[in-house]
PDB file of C-alpha atoms and ligand atoms in Angstrom:
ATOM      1  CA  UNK A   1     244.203 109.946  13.127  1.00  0.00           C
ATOM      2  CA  UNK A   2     241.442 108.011  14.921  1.00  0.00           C
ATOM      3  CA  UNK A   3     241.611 104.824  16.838  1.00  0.00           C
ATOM      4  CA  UNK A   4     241.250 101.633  15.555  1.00  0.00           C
ATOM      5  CA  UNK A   5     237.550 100.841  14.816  1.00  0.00           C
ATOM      6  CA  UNK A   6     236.891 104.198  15.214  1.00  0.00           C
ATOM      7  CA  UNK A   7     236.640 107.244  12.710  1.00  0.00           C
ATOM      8  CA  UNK A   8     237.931 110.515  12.018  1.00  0.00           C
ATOM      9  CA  UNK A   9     234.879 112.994  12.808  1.00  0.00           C
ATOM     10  CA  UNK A  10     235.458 116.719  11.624  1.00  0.00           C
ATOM     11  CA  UNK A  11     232.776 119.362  11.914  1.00  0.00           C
ATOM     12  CA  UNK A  12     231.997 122.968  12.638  1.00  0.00           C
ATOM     13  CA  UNK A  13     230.078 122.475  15.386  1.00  0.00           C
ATOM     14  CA  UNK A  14     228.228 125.946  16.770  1.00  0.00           C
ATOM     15  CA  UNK A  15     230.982 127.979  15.079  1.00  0.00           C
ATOM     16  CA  UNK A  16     234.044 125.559  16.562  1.00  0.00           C
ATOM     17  CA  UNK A  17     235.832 123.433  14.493  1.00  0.00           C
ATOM     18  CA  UNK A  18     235.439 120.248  16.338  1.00  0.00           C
ATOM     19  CA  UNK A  19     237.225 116.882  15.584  1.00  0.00           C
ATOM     20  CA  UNK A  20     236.623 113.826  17.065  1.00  0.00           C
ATOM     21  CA  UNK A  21     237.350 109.581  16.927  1.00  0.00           C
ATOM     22  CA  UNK A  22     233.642 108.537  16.897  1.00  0.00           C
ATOM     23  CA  UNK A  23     232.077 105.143  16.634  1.00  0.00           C
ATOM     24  CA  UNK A  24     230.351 104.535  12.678  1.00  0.00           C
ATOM     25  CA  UNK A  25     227.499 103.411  14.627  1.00  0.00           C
ATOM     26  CA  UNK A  26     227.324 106.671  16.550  1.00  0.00           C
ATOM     27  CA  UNK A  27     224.178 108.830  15.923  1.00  0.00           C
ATOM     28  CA  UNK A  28     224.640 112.640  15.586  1.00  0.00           C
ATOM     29  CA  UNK A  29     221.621 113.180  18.591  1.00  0.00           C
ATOM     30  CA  UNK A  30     224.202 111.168  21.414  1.00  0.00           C
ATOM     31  CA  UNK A  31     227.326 112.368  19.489  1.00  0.00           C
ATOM     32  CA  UNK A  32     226.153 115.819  20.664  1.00  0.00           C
ATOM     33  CA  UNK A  33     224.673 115.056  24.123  1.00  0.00           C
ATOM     34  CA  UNK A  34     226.571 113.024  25.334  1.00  0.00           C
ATOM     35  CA  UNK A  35     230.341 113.514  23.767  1.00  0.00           C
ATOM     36  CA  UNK A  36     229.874 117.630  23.261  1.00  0.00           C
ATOM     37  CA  UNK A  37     227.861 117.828  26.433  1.00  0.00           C
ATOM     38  CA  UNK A  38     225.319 120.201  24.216  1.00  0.00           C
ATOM     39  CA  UNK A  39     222.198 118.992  26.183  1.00  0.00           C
ATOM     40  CA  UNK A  40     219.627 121.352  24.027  1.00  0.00           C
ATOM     41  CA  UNK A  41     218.530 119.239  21.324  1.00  0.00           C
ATOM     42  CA  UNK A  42     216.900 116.468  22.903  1.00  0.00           C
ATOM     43  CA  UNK A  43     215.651 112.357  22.650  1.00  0.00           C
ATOM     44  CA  UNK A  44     212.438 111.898  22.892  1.00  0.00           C
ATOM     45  CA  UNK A  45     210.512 109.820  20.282  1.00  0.00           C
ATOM     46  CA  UNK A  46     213.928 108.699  18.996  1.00  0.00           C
ATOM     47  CA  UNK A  47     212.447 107.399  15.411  1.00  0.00           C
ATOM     48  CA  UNK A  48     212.341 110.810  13.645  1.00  0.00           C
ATOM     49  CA  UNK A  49     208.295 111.281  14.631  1.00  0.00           C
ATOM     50  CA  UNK A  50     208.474 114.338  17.658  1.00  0.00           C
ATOM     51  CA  UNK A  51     211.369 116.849  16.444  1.00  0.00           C
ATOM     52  CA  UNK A  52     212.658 117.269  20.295  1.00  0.00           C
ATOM     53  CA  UNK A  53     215.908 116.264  18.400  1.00  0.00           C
ATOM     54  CA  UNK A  54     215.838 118.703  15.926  1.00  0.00           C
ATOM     55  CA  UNK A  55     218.893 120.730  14.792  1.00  0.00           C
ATOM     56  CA  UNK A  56     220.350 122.615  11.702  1.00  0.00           C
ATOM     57  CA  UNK A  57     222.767 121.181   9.525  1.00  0.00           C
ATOM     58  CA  UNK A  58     224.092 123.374   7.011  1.00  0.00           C
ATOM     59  CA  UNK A  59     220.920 125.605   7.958  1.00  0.00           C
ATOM     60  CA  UNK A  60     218.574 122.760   7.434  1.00  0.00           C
ATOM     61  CA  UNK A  61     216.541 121.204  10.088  1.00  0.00           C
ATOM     62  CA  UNK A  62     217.278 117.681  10.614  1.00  0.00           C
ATOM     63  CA  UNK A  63     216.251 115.075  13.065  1.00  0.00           C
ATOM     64  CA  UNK A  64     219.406 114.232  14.920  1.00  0.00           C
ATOM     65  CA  UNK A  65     218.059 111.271  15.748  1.00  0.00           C
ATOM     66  CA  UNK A  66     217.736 109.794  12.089  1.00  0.00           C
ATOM     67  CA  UNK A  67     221.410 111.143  11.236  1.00  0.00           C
ATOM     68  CA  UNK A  68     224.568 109.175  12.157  1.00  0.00           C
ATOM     69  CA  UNK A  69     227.490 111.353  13.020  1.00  0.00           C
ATOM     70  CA  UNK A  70     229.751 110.094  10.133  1.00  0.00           C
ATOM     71  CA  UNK A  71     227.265 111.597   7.626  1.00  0.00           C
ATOM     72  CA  UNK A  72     227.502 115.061   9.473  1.00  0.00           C
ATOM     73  CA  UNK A  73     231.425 115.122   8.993  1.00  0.00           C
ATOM     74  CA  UNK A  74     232.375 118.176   7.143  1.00  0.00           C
ATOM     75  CA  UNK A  75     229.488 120.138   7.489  1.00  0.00           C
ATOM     76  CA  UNK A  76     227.998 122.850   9.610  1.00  0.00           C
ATOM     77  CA  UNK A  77     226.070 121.757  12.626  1.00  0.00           C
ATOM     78  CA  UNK A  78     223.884 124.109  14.436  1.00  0.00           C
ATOM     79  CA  UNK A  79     222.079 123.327  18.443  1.00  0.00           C
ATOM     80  CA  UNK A  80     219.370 126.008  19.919  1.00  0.00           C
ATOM     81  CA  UNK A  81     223.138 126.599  21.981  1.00  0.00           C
ATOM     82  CA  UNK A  82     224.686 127.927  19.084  1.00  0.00           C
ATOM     83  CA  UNK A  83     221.613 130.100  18.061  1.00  0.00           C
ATOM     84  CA  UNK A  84     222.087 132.987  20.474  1.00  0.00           C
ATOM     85  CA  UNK A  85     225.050 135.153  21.195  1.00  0.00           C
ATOM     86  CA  UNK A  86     225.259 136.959  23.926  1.00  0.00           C
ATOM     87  CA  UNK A  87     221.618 137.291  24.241  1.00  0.00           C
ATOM     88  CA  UNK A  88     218.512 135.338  23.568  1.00  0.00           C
ATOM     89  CA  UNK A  89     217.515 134.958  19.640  1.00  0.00           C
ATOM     90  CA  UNK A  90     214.336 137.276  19.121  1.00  0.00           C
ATOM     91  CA  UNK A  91     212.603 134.073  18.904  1.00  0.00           C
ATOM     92  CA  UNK A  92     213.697 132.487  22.327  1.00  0.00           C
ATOM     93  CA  UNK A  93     212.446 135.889  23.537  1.00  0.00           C
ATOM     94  CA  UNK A  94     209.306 135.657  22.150  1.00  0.00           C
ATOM     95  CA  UNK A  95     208.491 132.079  23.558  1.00  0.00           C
ATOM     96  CA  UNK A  96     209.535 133.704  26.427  1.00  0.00           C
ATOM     97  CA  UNK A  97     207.297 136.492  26.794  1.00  0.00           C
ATOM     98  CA  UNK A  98     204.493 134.452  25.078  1.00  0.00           C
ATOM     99  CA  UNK A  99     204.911 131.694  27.562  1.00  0.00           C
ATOM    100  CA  UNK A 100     205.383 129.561  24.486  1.00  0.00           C
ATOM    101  CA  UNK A 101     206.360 126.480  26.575  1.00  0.00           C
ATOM    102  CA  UNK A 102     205.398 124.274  29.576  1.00  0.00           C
ATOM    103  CA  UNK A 103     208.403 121.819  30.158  1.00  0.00           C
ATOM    104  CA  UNK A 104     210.108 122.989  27.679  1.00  0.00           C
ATOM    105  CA  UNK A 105     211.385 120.023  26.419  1.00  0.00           C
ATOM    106  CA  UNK A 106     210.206 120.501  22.681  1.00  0.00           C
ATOM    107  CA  UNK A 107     211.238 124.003  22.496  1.00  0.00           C
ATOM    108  CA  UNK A 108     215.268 123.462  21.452  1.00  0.00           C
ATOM    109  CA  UNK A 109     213.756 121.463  18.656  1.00  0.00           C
ATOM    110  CA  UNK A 110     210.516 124.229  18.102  1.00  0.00           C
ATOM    111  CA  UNK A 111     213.089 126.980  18.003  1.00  0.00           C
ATOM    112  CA  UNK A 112     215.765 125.548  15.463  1.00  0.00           C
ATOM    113  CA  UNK A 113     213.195 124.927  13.366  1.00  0.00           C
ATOM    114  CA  UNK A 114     211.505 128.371  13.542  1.00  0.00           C
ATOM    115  CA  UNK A 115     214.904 129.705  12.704  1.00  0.00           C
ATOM    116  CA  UNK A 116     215.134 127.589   9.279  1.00  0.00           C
ATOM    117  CA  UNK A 117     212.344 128.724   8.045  1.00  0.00           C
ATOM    118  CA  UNK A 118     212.123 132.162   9.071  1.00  0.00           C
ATOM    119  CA  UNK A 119     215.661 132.748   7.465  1.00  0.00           C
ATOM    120  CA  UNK A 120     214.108 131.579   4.446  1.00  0.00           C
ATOM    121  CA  UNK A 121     210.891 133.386   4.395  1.00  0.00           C
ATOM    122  CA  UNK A 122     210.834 136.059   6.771  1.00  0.00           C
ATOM    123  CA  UNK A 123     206.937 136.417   6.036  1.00  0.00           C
ATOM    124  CA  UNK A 124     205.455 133.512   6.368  1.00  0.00           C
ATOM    125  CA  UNK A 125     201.571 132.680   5.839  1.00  0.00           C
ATOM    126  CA  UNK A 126     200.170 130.881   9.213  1.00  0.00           C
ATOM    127  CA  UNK A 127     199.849 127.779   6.681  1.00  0.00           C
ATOM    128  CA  UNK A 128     203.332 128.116   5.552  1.00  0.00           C
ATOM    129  CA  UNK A 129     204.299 128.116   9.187  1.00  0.00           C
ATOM    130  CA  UNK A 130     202.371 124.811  10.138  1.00  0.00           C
ATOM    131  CA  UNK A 131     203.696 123.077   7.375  1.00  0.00           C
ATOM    132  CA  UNK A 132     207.193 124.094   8.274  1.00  0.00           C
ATOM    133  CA  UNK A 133     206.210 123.194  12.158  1.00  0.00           C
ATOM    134  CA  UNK A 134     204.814 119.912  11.354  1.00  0.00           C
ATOM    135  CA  UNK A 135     207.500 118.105  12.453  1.00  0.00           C
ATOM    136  CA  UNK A 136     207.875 119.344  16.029  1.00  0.00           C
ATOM    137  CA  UNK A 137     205.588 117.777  18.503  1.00  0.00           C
ATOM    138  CA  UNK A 138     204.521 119.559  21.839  1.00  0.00           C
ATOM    139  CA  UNK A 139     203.021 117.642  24.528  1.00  0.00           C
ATOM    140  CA  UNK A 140     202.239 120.307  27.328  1.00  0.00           C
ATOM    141  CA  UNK A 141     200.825 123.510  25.576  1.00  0.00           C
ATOM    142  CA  UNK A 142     198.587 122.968  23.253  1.00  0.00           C
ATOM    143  CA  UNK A 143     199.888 124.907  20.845  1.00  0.00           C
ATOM    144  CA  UNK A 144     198.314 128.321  21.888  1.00  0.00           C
ATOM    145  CA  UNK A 145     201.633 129.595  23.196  1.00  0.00           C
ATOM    146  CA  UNK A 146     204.227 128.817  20.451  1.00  0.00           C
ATOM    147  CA  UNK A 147     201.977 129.998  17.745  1.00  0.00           C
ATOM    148  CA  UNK A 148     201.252 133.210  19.825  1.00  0.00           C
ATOM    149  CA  UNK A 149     205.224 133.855  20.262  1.00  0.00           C
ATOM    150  CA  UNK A 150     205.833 133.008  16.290  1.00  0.00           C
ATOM    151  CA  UNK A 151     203.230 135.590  15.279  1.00  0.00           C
ATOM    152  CA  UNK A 152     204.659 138.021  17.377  1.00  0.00           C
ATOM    153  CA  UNK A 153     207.963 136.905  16.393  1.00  0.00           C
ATOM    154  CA  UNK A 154     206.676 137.635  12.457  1.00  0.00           C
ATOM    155  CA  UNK A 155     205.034 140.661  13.094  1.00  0.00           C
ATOM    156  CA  UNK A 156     207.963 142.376  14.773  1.00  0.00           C
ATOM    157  CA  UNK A 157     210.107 141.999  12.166  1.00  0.00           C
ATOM    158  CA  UNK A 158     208.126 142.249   9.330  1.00  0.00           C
ATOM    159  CA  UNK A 159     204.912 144.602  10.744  1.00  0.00           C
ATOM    160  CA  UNK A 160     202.639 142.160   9.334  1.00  0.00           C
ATOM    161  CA  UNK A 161     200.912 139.146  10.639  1.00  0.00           C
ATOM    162  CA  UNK A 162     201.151 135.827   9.180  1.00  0.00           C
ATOM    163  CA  UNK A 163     197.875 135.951   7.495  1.00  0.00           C
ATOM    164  CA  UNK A 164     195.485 132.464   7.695  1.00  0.00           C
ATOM    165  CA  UNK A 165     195.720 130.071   4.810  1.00  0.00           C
ATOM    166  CA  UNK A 166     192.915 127.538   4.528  1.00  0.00           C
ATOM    167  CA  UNK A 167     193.359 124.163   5.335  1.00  0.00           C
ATOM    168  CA  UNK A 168     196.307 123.793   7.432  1.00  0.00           C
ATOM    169  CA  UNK A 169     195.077 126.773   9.703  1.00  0.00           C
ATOM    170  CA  UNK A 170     191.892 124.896  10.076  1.00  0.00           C
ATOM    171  CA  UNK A 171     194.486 121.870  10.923  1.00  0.00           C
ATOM    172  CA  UNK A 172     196.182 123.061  13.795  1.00  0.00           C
ATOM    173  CA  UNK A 173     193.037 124.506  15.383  1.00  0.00           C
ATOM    174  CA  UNK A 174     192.027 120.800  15.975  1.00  0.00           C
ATOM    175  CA  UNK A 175     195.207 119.898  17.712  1.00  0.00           C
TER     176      UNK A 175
HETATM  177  S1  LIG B 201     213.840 112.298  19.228  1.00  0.00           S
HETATM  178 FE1  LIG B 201     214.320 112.680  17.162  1.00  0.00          FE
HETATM  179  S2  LIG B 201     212.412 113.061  16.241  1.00  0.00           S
HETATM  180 FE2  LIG B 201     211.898 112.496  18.285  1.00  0.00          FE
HETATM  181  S1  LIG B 202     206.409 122.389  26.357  1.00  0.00           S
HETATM  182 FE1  LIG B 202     206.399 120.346  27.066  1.00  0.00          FE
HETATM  183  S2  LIG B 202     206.517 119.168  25.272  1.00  0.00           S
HETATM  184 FE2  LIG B 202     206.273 121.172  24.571  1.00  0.00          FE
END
């Protein structure tokens, strides 16, 4: 039973079943930071625009920045903390060994993203995969890195490339 002026929060939060009395006015973004003490997904721009925020719900990206907990109740919540087991995700490895960060303060929000939409297409086009990454802002690298560590990502699982497609390719080459 929550507290007065307070609601009843229930979600599966990284695989744990997680209840909580939460504010209504609570957003999901400090509701994980700062009452869960799951420090991954990060505030940046705050207003939906940079995806440092950025973490699955029900497997679909969403800026936790734009989401108030009491929508989240009941479902499935995922952080870049709840993406690994005991080792790094084949993705974190391969920003890793690309060097696909600087700070690293996008790359929670990069990677949870990346994991969306390779679930759902495992071979992605290097359009499809700047459409999908549109949302995630990185101020250090340039880009170079993370789109180095997601084609190697692509290509060891599927032995194939993600092949250039038009105008979106010709897109992120201007960033
Ligand atoms: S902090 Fe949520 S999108 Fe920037
Ligand atoms: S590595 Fe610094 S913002 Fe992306």
């Amino acid at each position: 039973m929550a507290q007065p002026g307070l609601i009843y929060w229930k979600s599966e939060v990284n695989g744990v079943e997680t209840v909580l009395s939460v504010s209504p006015s609570l957003r999901l973004i400090d509701l994980l930071r700062d009452k869960l003490e799951l420090t991954g997904p990060k505030l940046s721009c705050g207003i939906g625009r940079c995806g440092a925020c950025m973490v699955l719900l029900d497997g679909k990206p969403v800026n936790a920045c734009l989401v108030m907990a009491y929508q989240c109740s009941g479902k499935r919540i995922t952080t870049v903390e709840g993406i690994s087991g005991q080792e790094l995700h084949p993705i974190q490895q391969a920003f890793l060994t690309e060097g696909g960060f600087q700070c690293g303060y996008c790359t929670p929000g990069m990677i949870v993203t990346l994991k969306a939409l390779l679930d759902e297409n495992p071979s992605p086009s290097r359009g499809e995969l700047e459409a999908g990454l549109c949302g995630n802002l990185c101020r250090c690298t340039g880009y170079g890195g993370i789109e180095r560590a997601v084609r190697q990502f692509v290509k060891a699982r599927s032995g194939t490339e993600p092949t250039t497609s038009g105008e979106l390719a010709a897109g992120m080459d201007a960033h």
